[in-house]
Amino acid sequence: MTPSERQRLERLAGKWLEGSITPEEQEEFSAWYNRGQDLPAVIPPTSAECETEHREKILSGILHAMRRRKPVGWWKPGIAAALILVAVGYGVYLLFCEYQHRVNHAEIAIFNDIAPGTDKATLTFDDGRSVTLDEQQNGVLKFDGSVRIRKEDSMVVYETTDSEQEKTHYNIITTPRGGQYSLRLPDGSTVWLNAASSLRYPTTFTGSSRTVELRGEAFFDIVPFTASDKPGAGKIPFIVTVNGKQTVKVLGTRFNINGYEDELSVKTTLVEGSVEVSAQKGGSALLKPNQQSALTKTGKLTVTEDADLEEAIAWKNGQILFRDTDIRDIMRQIARWYDVDVVYQDDIPERLFNGGISRNSKLSSLLQILETSGIHFKVEGKQIIVTR
């Protein structure tokens, strides 16, 4: 199933659950569900018209079809079986198909709930002085006669008043765990920075390239840029170096880079335009929209043709989204966004999850969802203990 087919299924399933599905959509949903079935199932106009056992069978079929590969130990009778989260509009539907066990808040040992991350970051100027952005009022943060730096809510904005600087000055914006922030560069490009990330960049773009250095994760919306208004002036490429291991070269485009050091690979996902990804150890790839490159720690560069864009940029859109995602991958995201440490007490079996929830949700809400798989969590202070 392609990402677009999966997203279409999610929308239809969500509308079926809330009772807003049209007759045409209901026919499409039923046809999809019964594709390849020897004994077609009857799909009522709404889930409310289903008997419990029939509804569970339908939801089980949806979950089975949405998995790209068989998750180990995911569907077991006698345990809280399957969980499907279907995003519809701005809402999230949690569908619990349970046989003998229902998870509730009391079963998760949380002695103090933890709030999600917020808009916060530190800006370090070229002279070494730093400001905590979430403690600053809107307005001018610094003006040196050629560059004006302003804060506008959760964004830092650079305005160049004199592009003929004799020396290039660099600033660094850093988000902590539990933080995110956005930045408008002097060329008009916009960068959204995820938690536990940093970006080093010049306060003005001069010369033959616009080069920035990323650690962590960021979404880039890059505008075309020329050094001057003179006729024949060529466009200046925008270059992102990631952990000193990879460079991404573009002219004008929208893309996401996940370059966290604790991830298995550096992933570059292209939304619009084109980018050239080059590995330090050799090898390059020219990405087209909907493609994703992955650079492993050994230097191997691969390209996925039909990438899941929604999952790749979910964080920027205010969601935690996982599709066929291992519990350890999810816990790394949780650790960064909720500013917690994760400890595994047992040998946790492989489980693949499909679902999502708002990034504004408290930690207990997310853990309650994950507990339906049979994995258990205990939160003590800023530590999550994961057990079987």
Coordinates of C-alpha atoms in Angstrom, one line a residue, residues 12-30 41-51:
L12 CA -12.5 6.8 4.8
A13 CA -12.1 4.8 8.0
G14 CA -12.3 7.9 10.1
K15 CA -15.4 9.1 8.3
W16 CA -17.0 5.7 8.7
L17 CA -16.3 5.7 12.4
E18 CA -17.8 9.2 13.0
G19 CA -20.8 8.4 10.8
S20 CA -20.1 11.1 8.2
I21 CA -19.1 8.9 5.3
T22 CA -21.1 9.5 2.1
P23 CA -22.8 6.6 0.2
E24 CA -20.1 6.9 -2.6
E25 CA -17.3 6.8 0.0
Q26 CA -18.9 3.9 1.8
E27 CA -19.1 2.0 -1.4
E28 CA -15.4 2.7 -2.0
F29 CA -14.5 1.8 1.5
S30 CA -16.4 -1.5 1.3
A41 CA -17.9 -8.7 4.5
V42 CA -20.9 -6.4 4.7
I43 CA -19.8 -2.9 5.7
P44 CA -22.7 -0.9 7.3
P45 CA -23.0 2.8 6.6
T46 CA -21.6 3.6 10.1
S47 CA -19.6 1.7 12.8
A48 CA -22.5 2.4 15.2
E49 CA -24.6 -0.1 13.2
C50 CA -22.1 -2.9 13.8
E51 CA -22.3 -5.6 16.4

